[in-house]
């Protein structure tokens, strides 16, 4: 990145100005920074320095910066505690409504009510509306600062309106055309406006095929729309096509990041978004899965205990337990990942339920056969005992097929039942497949017991 | 999405027009669609229908559509085989250069040379330049259609230039200001231009703090810049600050998707982006990892074989093999995921190497202690043998700590050595940790052998 070598020096200079109470130079240098960098600087300060900053910056200036830093930031609550309530209220009312609502959603109800009561009433109304929408829906992530125009005017007058709203709107690169009842009837890009002559009527050039999303749509579906159509923003309407807000591409990038991190976390059995350098905090986050799976693992142990006599007769059986459970677990993890991914990218989720399962089971049979045949040969030669090799190979084939079935069936069932399929974690599938693999292994082994004991 | 109920009908109508050779109505209805939908329709056709389409649409019209469908599409090569070479060359020259280069990168060298030789020479030159850049760098994903202006002109003349270039530029929402040597010296958003008075000089209002990326930068770093700064596009320069191209946010969304899918694939040990309904194809993609890990698993089996005598003396030991390897594997997967994620989001990768490892080992000790203590109590009560419980618990503590060490150390080392840390797959870590867990388990068990055999 350009000028990376000087950004630390700029932060140092700003800190100096703060310490020497040189507000004029501070403000000049501060506003030379991009708001993202302003936010980075702010977050590097200690409390005393931040307290001074609140005197140097207006609520509006602070709002611009908070529009950029609020995402997922756990410190925001602490920052708010340092500010005066009226300063907070003014700042929130100057922020984009979606971001202000995000911050309020992190606070307790009493604080929310307090800030809303001392805020200017227009902003308070708009923010209140957003607070009602369910988390992870279009309504929850939309902003209400968009430019809407009527169709019966010229390009010239539309451009004039745009210039007026350019400073406050979240994007001016799309203009939404509405009718008398505020229903969304068309959309124009600024590019369309710019290349049109001044005296052309909007009604004559507006595109009336509007792609929009409904206020209750899942945020992942909104992300898909913006990604597929390469939009910079998409309008959000209610079920009667009234325009309620817009969702811009920068918010969608955050959605895509969050969804990817949550799929990844699911597969790993740990929330990778809440990473801590404190081993006790990290452990507290990982132990619930580990201990739950420990109990599931205990079922596998009890199952093996059930066959303990078999093992004491033929201790060679113990040698291959971890090979069979491990390989089946690996295959199950692959199936799980493919199934979760398929669910994430497919639109029509019902059509493929049985076909997906059948494909996975057939894939299990094929990979199981190849893996089983390989281990049959290896064990046969190594132990000079092809009956034993056959037992291990056959168990491998069955265990892999069952693991593939579990790996694909469980996320598909969870989706059907309305849960997030990504929650079916990789560790859960491997631990479950340990159980089925051991069951299969010892059952096959006991059938052939008399043949391979040498 | 709006009008979703009618889009199939529109596709049906288009198909009818195509079949009845009604070119006029076909074209009217076709251009009513968004280009993304045009692409979807095109991809739903069979070869005969597509052949007719090439007669109905100009190379330029086809280019608009191909700009949207080219991403990751494996069918594109087949589509090209159906077109005349001159049609292909014209289409490629009308596409955005980054997309045309993406398509050419999928073809053999002879075809590339052929199309470039019959293409108009300006386009051919620009595309050739892009073909030189290494995959997954800023150069490989940038487009060369940007609007660049000189600083010594008024807002009015800049706006006029913009209007002229509005149809061909990939984005007109940023205007790049260059000096006589084509060096990037400033950037203006269209928003800035629109709110400025016509007779203001560009030099007086341009922001000279430009955030740009270098042509050799990794695409993941470019994505981070665009995401952090909420940009719609970022300029790409060479090492002497000459403006070479721009990267727009829609391309960055694809990068973010690809990177997330590749991290997810790494953790699962299977490429989830190449999903097939054919079990043989799926198996072919999964078997390399499964068979590789089978051999690693064989080392674990040989290790257990080494302790077979111990097992035949105390078959109870076999009961807990899968519990210890499974739990350690789960912990190792968690560590791996956290480490890979940390590497993906952290800028300063060197600073945290040892601290990350130490945090993970400490986390391993804490989770291992809690898990070990739990299993000590359970086994002690279940088997009425607290010495055995102690052996299992102690093995669990050590195996989890070692698994955490492996799960964090391996991706960090891979990063240091210049490999993609996401390639260290979850299945690899679990299979490796099977080996270390078994080693730890039997060593501890043999130390206490005399105490717990009852």
PDB file of C-alpha atoms in Angstrom, chain A residues 1-3 6-7 10 32-34 36-37 68 96 159 162-163 166-173 189-191 194-195 208-214 217 224-232 237 241 249-250 252-254 256-257 260-261 263-264 267-270 272-273 275-280 282-283 286-287 289-291 293-295 297-298 300-302 304-305 308 311-312 315-316 318-323 325-327 330-331 333-338 340-342 355 359-360 362-363 366-367 370-371 374-375 378-379 382-383 396 400 404 427 430-431 434 438, chain B residues 1-3 6-7 10 32-34 36-37 68 96 159 162-163 166-173 189-191 194-195 208-214 217 224-232 241 249-250 252-254 256-257 260-261 263-264 267-270 272-273 275-280 282-283 286-287 289-291 293-295 297-298 300-302 304-305 308 311-312 315-316 318-323 325-327 330-331 333-338 340-342 355 359-360 362-363 366-367 370-371 374-375 378-379 382-383 396 400 404 427 430-431 434 438:
ATOM      1  CA  UNK A   1       0.000   0.000   0.000  1.00  0.00           C
ATOM      2  CA  UNK A   2       1.159   3.521  -0.713  1.00  0.00           C
ATOM      3  CA  UNK A   3       2.536   5.722   2.030  1.00  0.00           C
ATOM      4  CA  UNK A   6       4.560   7.251   6.864  1.00  0.00           C
ATOM      5  CA  UNK A   7       1.270   6.295   8.470  1.00  0.00           C
ATOM      6  CA  UNK A  10       1.326  10.481  11.189  1.00  0.00           C
ATOM      7  CA  UNK A  32      -5.943  14.340   6.337  1.00  0.00           C
ATOM      8  CA  UNK A  33      -6.429  10.702   7.261  1.00  0.00           C
ATOM      9  CA  UNK A  34      -8.940   8.381   5.647  1.00  0.00           C
ATOM     10  CA  UNK A  36     -10.630   4.042   8.331  1.00  0.00           C
ATOM     11  CA  UNK A  37      -7.243   5.314   9.505  1.00  0.00           C
ATOM     12  CA  UNK A  68     -16.327   2.567   9.988  1.00  0.00           C
ATOM     13  CA  UNK A  96     -25.995   5.795   9.142  1.00  0.00           C
ATOM     14  CA  UNK A 159     -29.211  15.731 -10.682  1.00  0.00           C
ATOM     15  CA  UNK A 162     -28.755  14.339  -6.013  1.00  0.00           C
ATOM     16  CA  UNK A 163     -26.220  17.107  -5.420  1.00  0.00           C
ATOM     17  CA  UNK A 166     -24.848  13.696  -1.927  1.00  0.00           C
ATOM     18  CA  UNK A 167     -23.360  14.461   1.474  1.00  0.00           C
ATOM     19  CA  UNK A 168     -25.797  12.458   3.588  1.00  0.00           C
ATOM     20  CA  UNK A 169     -26.847   9.515   1.405  1.00  0.00           C
ATOM     21  CA  UNK A 170     -25.011   6.221   1.913  1.00  0.00           C
ATOM     22  CA  UNK A 171     -24.688   5.839  -1.847  1.00  0.00           C
ATOM     23  CA  UNK A 172     -25.554   8.263  -4.624  1.00  0.00           C
ATOM     24  CA  UNK A 173     -24.578   5.828  -7.326  1.00  0.00           C
ATOM     25  CA  UNK A 189     -27.555   4.361 -11.878  1.00  0.00           C
ATOM     26  CA  UNK A 190     -25.715   7.647 -11.654  1.00  0.00           C
ATOM     27  CA  UNK A 191     -23.892   6.472 -14.762  1.00  0.00           C
ATOM     28  CA  UNK A 194     -24.687  11.348 -16.342  1.00  0.00           C
ATOM     29  CA  UNK A 195     -24.778  10.115 -19.927  1.00  0.00           C
ATOM     30  CA  UNK A 208     -38.505  -0.613 -14.591  1.00  0.00           C
ATOM     31  CA  UNK A 209     -37.122  -4.066 -14.073  1.00  0.00           C
ATOM     32  CA  UNK A 210     -35.909  -3.566 -10.523  1.00  0.00           C
ATOM     33  CA  UNK A 211     -34.086  -6.304  -8.685  1.00  0.00           C
ATOM     34  CA  UNK A 212     -34.902  -5.853  -5.013  1.00  0.00           C
ATOM     35  CA  UNK A 213     -34.888  -7.898  -1.840  1.00  0.00           C
ATOM     36  CA  UNK A 214     -37.617  -8.252   0.772  1.00  0.00           C
ATOM     37  CA  UNK A 217     -34.893 -12.046   3.404  1.00  0.00           C
ATOM     38  CA  UNK A 224     -25.954 -13.773  -3.289  1.00  0.00           C
ATOM     39  CA  UNK A 225     -28.060 -11.209  -5.190  1.00  0.00           C
ATOM     40  CA  UNK A 226     -25.422  -8.478  -4.914  1.00  0.00           C
ATOM     41  CA  UNK A 227     -22.649 -10.876  -5.882  1.00  0.00           C
ATOM     42  CA  UNK A 228     -24.461 -12.413  -8.855  1.00  0.00           C
ATOM     43  CA  UNK A 229     -25.621  -9.097 -10.285  1.00  0.00           C
ATOM     44  CA  UNK A 230     -22.411  -7.191  -9.440  1.00  0.00           C
ATOM     45  CA  UNK A 231     -24.498  -4.479  -7.740  1.00  0.00           C
ATOM     46  CA  UNK A 232     -23.086  -1.689  -5.597  1.00  0.00           C
ATOM     47  CA  UNK A 237     -38.890  -3.349   0.089  1.00  0.00           C
ATOM     48  CA  UNK A 241     -43.152  -3.053  -2.674  1.00  0.00           C
ATOM     49  CA  UNK A 249     -21.850  -3.666  -1.122  1.00  0.00           C
ATOM     50  CA  UNK A 250     -19.488  -2.778   1.736  1.00  0.00           C
ATOM     51  CA  UNK A 252     -22.392  -7.249   2.077  1.00  0.00           C
ATOM     52  CA  UNK A 253     -18.654  -7.897   2.167  1.00  0.00           C
ATOM     53  CA  UNK A 254     -18.944  -8.050   5.944  1.00  0.00           C
ATOM     54  CA  UNK A 256     -19.871 -12.704   3.251  1.00  0.00           C
ATOM     55  CA  UNK A 257     -16.943 -12.651   5.695  1.00  0.00           C
ATOM     56  CA  UNK A 260     -17.573 -17.810   5.675  1.00  0.00           C
ATOM     57  CA  UNK A 261     -16.131 -17.536   9.188  1.00  0.00           C
ATOM     58  CA  UNK A 263     -18.988 -22.132   8.142  1.00  0.00           C
ATOM     59  CA  UNK A 264     -15.288 -22.455   8.915  1.00  0.00           C
ATOM     60  CA  UNK A 267     -16.255 -27.351  10.505  1.00  0.00           C
ATOM     61  CA  UNK A 268     -13.572 -26.776  13.137  1.00  0.00           C
ATOM     62  CA  UNK A 269     -15.804 -26.985  16.195  1.00  0.00           C
ATOM     63  CA  UNK A 270     -14.566 -23.639  17.526  1.00  0.00           C
ATOM     64  CA  UNK A 272     -12.634 -18.608  15.046  1.00  0.00           C
ATOM     65  CA  UNK A 273     -14.038 -15.083  15.140  1.00  0.00           C
ATOM     66  CA  UNK A 275      -9.858 -15.329  19.109  1.00  0.00           C
ATOM     67  CA  UNK A 276      -8.212 -14.459  22.404  1.00  0.00           C
ATOM     68  CA  UNK A 277      -4.595 -14.389  23.527  1.00  0.00           C
ATOM     69  CA  UNK A 278      -5.696 -15.472  26.965  1.00  0.00           C
ATOM     70  CA  UNK A 279      -5.395 -19.288  27.262  1.00  0.00           C
ATOM     71  CA  UNK A 280      -8.170 -19.436  29.850  1.00  0.00           C
ATOM     72  CA  UNK A 282      -9.645 -19.653  24.627  1.00  0.00           C
ATOM     73  CA  UNK A 283     -10.091 -22.807  26.650  1.00  0.00           C
ATOM     74  CA  UNK A 286     -13.235 -24.752  23.171  1.00  0.00           C
ATOM     75  CA  UNK A 287     -14.144 -26.917  26.154  1.00  0.00           C
ATOM     76  CA  UNK A 289     -17.361 -29.050  22.261  1.00  0.00           C
ATOM     77  CA  UNK A 290     -14.432 -31.056  23.613  1.00  0.00           C
ATOM     78  CA  UNK A 291     -16.308 -32.235  26.706  1.00  0.00           C
ATOM     79  CA  UNK A 293     -17.561 -35.019  22.298  1.00  0.00           C
ATOM     80  CA  UNK A 294     -15.683 -36.697  25.148  1.00  0.00           C
ATOM     81  CA  UNK A 295     -18.994 -38.174  26.268  1.00  0.00           C
ATOM     82  CA  UNK A 297     -16.291 -40.780  22.639  1.00  0.00           C
ATOM     83  CA  UNK A 298     -17.062 -42.596  25.896  1.00  0.00           C
ATOM     84  CA  UNK A 300     -17.204 -45.688  21.623  1.00  0.00           C
ATOM     85  CA  UNK A 301     -14.991 -46.723  24.537  1.00  0.00           C
ATOM     86  CA  UNK A 302     -17.865 -48.636  26.151  1.00  0.00           C
ATOM     87  CA  UNK A 304     -14.904 -51.457  22.627  1.00  0.00           C
ATOM     88  CA  UNK A 305     -15.103 -52.563  26.279  1.00  0.00           C
ATOM     89  CA  UNK A 308     -12.694 -56.585  25.281  1.00  0.00           C
ATOM     90  CA  UNK A 311      -9.296 -58.093  21.917  1.00  0.00           C
ATOM     91  CA  UNK A 312      -7.636 -60.137  24.654  1.00  0.00           C
ATOM     92  CA  UNK A 315      -4.655 -58.288  20.407  1.00  0.00           C
ATOM     93  CA  UNK A 316      -3.833 -57.655  16.741  1.00  0.00           C
ATOM     94  CA  UNK A 318      -6.287 -53.256  18.652  1.00  0.00           C
ATOM     95  CA  UNK A 319      -3.577 -52.357  16.174  1.00  0.00           C
ATOM     96  CA  UNK A 320      -6.065 -51.250  13.526  1.00  0.00           C
ATOM     97  CA  UNK A 321      -8.705 -49.454  15.596  1.00  0.00           C
ATOM     98  CA  UNK A 322      -7.246 -45.979  15.097  1.00  0.00           C
ATOM     99  CA  UNK A 323      -6.516 -46.619  11.403  1.00  0.00           C
ATOM    100  CA  UNK A 325     -11.736 -44.789  12.835  1.00  0.00           C
ATOM    101  CA  UNK A 326      -9.243 -42.213  11.554  1.00  0.00           C
ATOM    102  CA  UNK A 327      -9.751 -42.941   7.870  1.00  0.00           C
ATOM    103  CA  UNK A 330     -11.410 -38.171   7.333  1.00  0.00           C
ATOM    104  CA  UNK A 331     -13.920 -39.372   4.733  1.00  0.00           C
ATOM    105  CA  UNK A 333     -15.261 -34.711   7.201  1.00  0.00           C
ATOM    106  CA  UNK A 334     -14.918 -34.492   3.421  1.00  0.00           C
ATOM    107  CA  UNK A 335     -18.574 -35.444   2.954  1.00  0.00           C
ATOM    108  CA  UNK A 336     -19.694 -32.965   5.556  1.00  0.00           C
ATOM    109  CA  UNK A 337     -17.777 -30.112   3.946  1.00  0.00           C
ATOM    110  CA  UNK A 338     -19.135 -30.912   0.494  1.00  0.00           C
ATOM    111  CA  UNK A 340     -22.516 -27.851   3.765  1.00  0.00           C
ATOM    112  CA  UNK A 341     -20.991 -26.079   0.776  1.00  0.00           C
ATOM    113  CA  UNK A 342     -23.645 -27.450  -1.566  1.00  0.00           C
ATOM    114  CA  UNK A 355     -29.733 -37.312  -4.943  1.00  0.00           C
ATOM    115  CA  UNK A 359     -24.152 -39.476  -4.544  1.00  0.00           C
ATOM    116  CA  UNK A 360     -22.335 -39.340  -1.215  1.00  0.00           C
ATOM    117  CA  UNK A 362     -21.880 -44.067  -3.845  1.00  0.00           C
ATOM    118  CA  UNK A 363     -18.775 -41.901  -3.413  1.00  0.00           C
ATOM    119  CA  UNK A 366     -15.967 -46.094  -4.389  1.00  0.00           C
ATOM    120  CA  UNK A 367     -13.445 -44.431  -2.051  1.00  0.00           C
ATOM    121  CA  UNK A 370     -10.137 -48.288  -3.188  1.00  0.00           C
ATOM    122  CA  UNK A 371      -8.982 -47.569   0.357  1.00  0.00           C
ATOM    123  CA  UNK A 374      -5.170 -50.862  -0.540  1.00  0.00           C
ATOM    124  CA  UNK A 375      -5.212 -51.762   3.139  1.00  0.00           C
ATOM    125  CA  UNK A 378      -0.771 -53.893   2.829  1.00  0.00           C
ATOM    126  CA  UNK A 379      -2.016 -55.778   5.886  1.00  0.00           C
ATOM    127  CA  UNK A 382       2.726 -57.078   6.400  1.00  0.00           C
ATOM    128  CA  UNK A 383       1.073 -59.605   8.685  1.00  0.00           C
ATOM    129  CA  UNK A 396     -12.789 -49.850   6.084  1.00  0.00           C
ATOM    130  CA  UNK A 400     -16.202 -45.049   5.109  1.00  0.00           C
ATOM    131  CA  UNK A 404     -20.112 -40.454   4.171  1.00  0.00           C
ATOM    132  CA  UNK A 427     -15.256 -32.981  15.179  1.00  0.00           C
ATOM    133  CA  UNK A 430     -15.494 -37.716  13.248  1.00  0.00           C
ATOM    134  CA  UNK A 431     -16.426 -38.626  16.807  1.00  0.00           C
ATOM    135  CA  UNK A 434     -15.575 -43.416  15.529  1.00  0.00           C
ATOM    136  CA  UNK A 438     -15.783 -49.501  15.846  1.00  0.00           C
TER     137      UNK A 438
ATOM    138  CA  UNK B   1     -36.304 -11.334  -5.056  1.00  0.00           C
ATOM    139  CA  UNK B   2     -38.772  -9.312  -7.053  1.00  0.00           C
ATOM    140  CA  UNK B   3     -40.361 -10.703 -10.189  1.00  0.00           C
ATOM    141  CA  UNK B   6     -41.914 -14.344 -13.963  1.00  0.00           C
ATOM    142  CA  UNK B   7     -38.272 -14.899 -14.820  1.00  0.00           C
ATOM    143  CA  UNK B  10     -39.348 -14.829 -19.706  1.00  0.00           C
ATOM    144  CA  UNK B  32     -34.972  -6.454 -21.087  1.00  0.00           C
ATOM    145  CA  UNK B  33     -33.041  -8.876 -18.906  1.00  0.00           C
ATOM    146  CA  UNK B  34     -30.201  -7.930 -16.600  1.00  0.00           C
ATOM    147  CA  UNK B  36     -26.616 -11.663 -15.190  1.00  0.00           C
ATOM    148  CA  UNK B  37     -29.967 -13.129 -16.255  1.00  0.00           C
ATOM    149  CA  UNK B  68     -20.591 -11.655 -16.076  1.00  0.00           C
ATOM    150  CA  UNK B  96     -13.043  -5.859 -19.813  1.00  0.00           C
ATOM    151  CA  UNK B 159     -17.231  15.852 -16.049  1.00  0.00           C
ATOM    152  CA  UNK B 162     -16.289  11.329 -17.714  1.00  0.00           C
ATOM    153  CA  UNK B 163     -19.476  11.415 -19.778  1.00  0.00           C
ATOM    154  CA  UNK B 166     -18.868   6.425 -19.023  1.00  0.00           C
ATOM    155  CA  UNK B 167     -19.898   3.654 -21.404  1.00  0.00           C
ATOM    156  CA  UNK B 168     -16.561   1.841 -21.558  1.00  0.00           C
ATOM    157  CA  UNK B 169     -14.952   2.374 -18.146  1.00  0.00           C
ATOM    158  CA  UNK B 170     -15.376  -0.375 -15.562  1.00  0.00           C
ATOM    159  CA  UNK B 171     -16.229   2.212 -12.933  1.00  0.00           C
ATOM    160  CA  UNK B 172     -16.794   5.927 -13.279  1.00  0.00           C
ATOM    161  CA  UNK B 173     -17.306   6.416  -9.583  1.00  0.00           C
ATOM    162  CA  UNK B 189     -14.881  10.227  -6.229  1.00  0.00           C
ATOM    163  CA  UNK B 190     -17.695  11.107  -8.560  1.00  0.00           C
ATOM    164  CA  UNK B 191     -19.499  12.246  -5.437  1.00  0.00           C
ATOM    165  CA  UNK B 194     -20.821  16.305  -8.391  1.00  0.00           C
ATOM    166  CA  UNK B 195     -20.939  18.470  -5.290  1.00  0.00           C
ATOM    167  CA  UNK B 208      -3.561  13.617  -2.713  1.00  0.00           C
ATOM    168  CA  UNK B 209      -3.492  10.912  -0.130  1.00  0.00           C
ATOM    169  CA  UNK B 210      -4.159   7.998  -2.446  1.00  0.00           C
ATOM    170  CA  UNK B 211      -4.505   4.491  -1.122  1.00  0.00           C
ATOM    171  CA  UNK B 212      -3.253   2.178  -3.873  1.00  0.00           C
ATOM    172  CA  UNK B 213      -1.961  -1.361  -4.212  1.00  0.00           C
ATOM    173  CA  UNK B 214       1.141  -2.593  -6.010  1.00  0.00           C
ATOM    174  CA  UNK B 217       0.462  -7.590  -4.192  1.00  0.00           C
ATOM    175  CA  UNK B 224      -8.332  -6.509   2.823  1.00  0.00           C
ATOM    176  CA  UNK B 225      -7.655  -2.952   1.638  1.00  0.00           C
ATOM    177  CA  UNK B 226     -11.002  -2.663  -0.162  1.00  0.00           C
ATOM    178  CA  UNK B 227     -12.844  -4.172   2.779  1.00  0.00           C
ATOM    179  CA  UNK B 228     -11.186  -2.031   5.441  1.00  0.00           C
ATOM    180  CA  UNK B 229     -11.564   1.235   3.556  1.00  0.00           C
ATOM    181  CA  UNK B 230     -15.040   0.425   2.150  1.00  0.00           C
ATOM    182  CA  UNK B 231     -13.785   1.276  -1.359  1.00  0.00           C
ATOM    183  CA  UNK B 232     -15.682   0.570  -4.577  1.00  0.00           C
ATOM    184  CA  UNK B 241       3.734   4.782  -8.937  1.00  0.00           C
ATOM    185  CA  UNK B 249     -15.302  -4.371  -5.537  1.00  0.00           C
ATOM    186  CA  UNK B 250     -17.274  -6.955  -7.540  1.00  0.00           C
ATOM    187  CA  UNK B 252     -12.959  -8.526  -4.824  1.00  0.00           C
ATOM    188  CA  UNK B 253     -16.144 -10.269  -3.702  1.00  0.00           C
ATOM    189  CA  UNK B 254     -15.142 -13.180  -5.923  1.00  0.00           C
ATOM    190  CA  UNK B 256     -13.114 -13.197  -0.874  1.00  0.00           C
ATOM    191  CA  UNK B 257     -15.373 -16.106  -1.868  1.00  0.00           C
ATOM    192  CA  UNK B 260     -12.933 -18.542   2.011  1.00  0.00           C
ATOM    193  CA  UNK B 261     -13.700 -21.656  -0.051  1.00  0.00           C
ATOM    194  CA  UNK B 263      -9.600 -22.165   3.605  1.00  0.00           C
ATOM    195  CA  UNK B 264     -12.705 -24.289   4.080  1.00  0.00           C
ATOM    196  CA  UNK B 267      -9.719 -27.680   6.716  1.00  0.00           C
ATOM    197  CA  UNK B 268     -11.876 -30.427   5.184  1.00  0.00           C
ATOM    198  CA  UNK B 269      -9.188 -32.066   3.065  1.00  0.00           C
ATOM    199  CA  UNK B 270     -11.308 -31.825  -0.089  1.00  0.00           C
ATOM    200  CA  UNK B 272     -15.405 -28.029  -2.098  1.00  0.00           C
ATOM    201  CA  UNK B 273     -15.410 -25.760  -5.152  1.00  0.00           C
ATOM    202  CA  UNK B 275     -18.377 -30.512  -6.587  1.00  0.00           C
ATOM    203  CA  UNK B 276     -19.556 -33.235  -8.928  1.00  0.00           C
ATOM    204  CA  UNK B 277     -22.652 -35.419  -8.971  1.00  0.00           C
ATOM    205  CA  UNK B 278     -20.592 -38.228 -10.433  1.00  0.00           C
ATOM    206  CA  UNK B 279     -19.377 -40.514  -7.601  1.00  0.00           C
ATOM    207  CA  UNK B 280     -16.307 -41.565  -9.583  1.00  0.00           C
ATOM    208  CA  UNK B 282     -15.892 -37.086  -6.542  1.00  0.00           C
ATOM    209  CA  UNK B 283     -13.923 -40.106  -5.406  1.00  0.00           C
ATOM    210  CA  UNK B 286     -11.011 -37.239  -2.403  1.00  0.00           C
ATOM    211  CA  UNK B 287      -8.813 -40.317  -2.699  1.00  0.00           C
ATOM    212  CA  UNK B 289      -5.825 -37.199   0.664  1.00  0.00           C
ATOM    213  CA  UNK B 290      -7.482 -40.374   1.973  1.00  0.00           C
ATOM    214  CA  UNK B 291      -4.740 -42.659   0.655  1.00  0.00           C
ATOM    215  CA  UNK B 293      -3.409 -40.209   5.232  1.00  0.00           C
ATOM    216  CA  UNK B 294      -3.941 -43.980   5.154  1.00  0.00           C
ATOM    217  CA  UNK B 295      -0.178 -44.372   4.991  1.00  0.00           C
ATOM    218  CA  UNK B 297      -2.339 -43.900   9.713  1.00  0.00           C
ATOM    219  CA  UNK B 298      -0.337 -47.074   9.012  1.00  0.00           C
ATOM    220  CA  UNK B 300       0.148 -45.292  13.949  1.00  0.00           C
ATOM    221  CA  UNK B 301      -0.912 -48.896  13.416  1.00  0.00           C
ATOM    222  CA  UNK B 302       2.720 -50.059  13.363  1.00  0.00           C
ATOM    223  CA  UNK B 304       0.407 -49.886  18.248  1.00  0.00           C
ATOM    224  CA  UNK B 305       1.705 -53.183  16.844  1.00  0.00           C
ATOM    225  CA  UNK B 308       0.847 -55.416  21.027  1.00  0.00           C
ATOM    226  CA  UNK B 311      -2.304 -54.851  24.882  1.00  0.00           C
ATOM    227  CA  UNK B 312      -2.521 -58.617  25.108  1.00  0.00           C
ATOM    228  CA  UNK B 315      -6.735 -55.520  26.847  1.00  0.00           C
ATOM    229  CA  UNK B 316      -8.426 -52.679  28.739  1.00  0.00           C
ATOM    230  CA  UNK B 318      -7.486 -50.995  23.696  1.00  0.00           C
ATOM    231  CA  UNK B 319     -10.755 -49.620  25.027  1.00  0.00           C
ATOM    232  CA  UNK B 320      -9.425 -46.079  25.309  1.00  0.00           C
ATOM    233  CA  UNK B 321      -7.312 -45.769  22.152  1.00  0.00           C
ATOM    234  CA  UNK B 322     -10.024 -44.151  20.056  1.00  0.00           C
ATOM    235  CA  UNK B 323     -11.149 -41.906  22.921  1.00  0.00           C
ATOM    236  CA  UNK B 325      -6.829 -40.129  19.654  1.00  0.00           C
ATOM    237  CA  UNK B 326     -10.308 -38.740  18.895  1.00  0.00           C
ATOM    238  CA  UNK B 327     -10.274 -36.075  21.607  1.00  0.00           C
ATOM    239  CA  UNK B 330     -10.662 -32.600  17.935  1.00  0.00           C
ATOM    240  CA  UNK B 331      -8.435 -30.267  19.944  1.00  0.00           C
ATOM    241  CA  UNK B 333      -8.490 -29.274  14.596  1.00  0.00           C
ATOM    242  CA  UNK B 334      -9.604 -26.375  16.787  1.00  0.00           C
ATOM    243  CA  UNK B 335      -6.018 -25.138  17.111  1.00  0.00           C
ATOM    244  CA  UNK B 336      -5.437 -25.458  13.389  1.00  0.00           C
ATOM    245  CA  UNK B 337      -8.547 -23.462  12.542  1.00  0.00           C
ATOM    246  CA  UNK B 338      -7.675 -20.702  14.990  1.00  0.00           C
ATOM    247  CA  UNK B 340      -5.132 -20.398   9.999  1.00  0.00           C
ATOM    248  CA  UNK B 341      -7.739 -17.747  10.732  1.00  0.00           C
ATOM    249  CA  UNK B 342      -5.252 -15.654  12.701  1.00  0.00           C
ATOM    250  CA  UNK B 355       3.308 -15.826  21.186  1.00  0.00           C
ATOM    251  CA  UNK B 359      -0.880 -19.323  23.681  1.00  0.00           C
ATOM    252  CA  UNK B 360      -1.940 -22.517  21.916  1.00  0.00           C
ATOM    253  CA  UNK B 362      -1.095 -23.068  27.233  1.00  0.00           C
ATOM    254  CA  UNK B 363      -4.633 -23.447  25.898  1.00  0.00           C
ATOM    255  CA  UNK B 366      -5.809 -25.892  30.264  1.00  0.00           C
ATOM    256  CA  UNK B 367      -8.252 -27.802  28.041  1.00  0.00           C
ATOM    257  CA  UNK B 370     -10.030 -30.125  32.345  1.00  0.00           C
ATOM    258  CA  UNK B 371     -10.666 -32.945  29.870  1.00  0.00           C
ATOM    259  CA  UNK B 374     -13.058 -35.346  33.684  1.00  0.00           C
ATOM    260  CA  UNK B 375     -11.984 -38.644  32.158  1.00  0.00           C
ATOM    261  CA  UNK B 378     -15.274 -41.166  34.830  1.00  0.00           C
ATOM    262  CA  UNK B 379     -12.854 -44.033  34.214  1.00  0.00           C
ATOM    263  CA  UNK B 382     -16.570 -46.817  35.787  1.00  0.00           C
ATOM    264  CA  UNK B 383     -13.693 -49.301  36.066  1.00  0.00           C
ATOM    265  CA  UNK B 396      -5.273 -37.097  27.441  1.00  0.00           C
ATOM    266  CA  UNK B 400      -4.170 -32.601  23.666  1.00  0.00           C
ATOM    267  CA  UNK B 404      -2.513 -28.072  19.947  1.00  0.00           C
ATOM    268  CA  UNK B 427      -7.627 -34.536   8.431  1.00  0.00           C
ATOM    269  CA  UNK B 430      -6.009 -35.389  13.207  1.00  0.00           C
ATOM    270  CA  UNK B 431      -4.138 -38.258  11.564  1.00  0.00           C
ATOM    271  CA  UNK B 434      -3.356 -40.047  16.220  1.00  0.00           C
ATOM    272  CA  UNK B 438      -0.825 -43.332  20.674  1.00  0.00           C
TER     273      UNK B 438
END
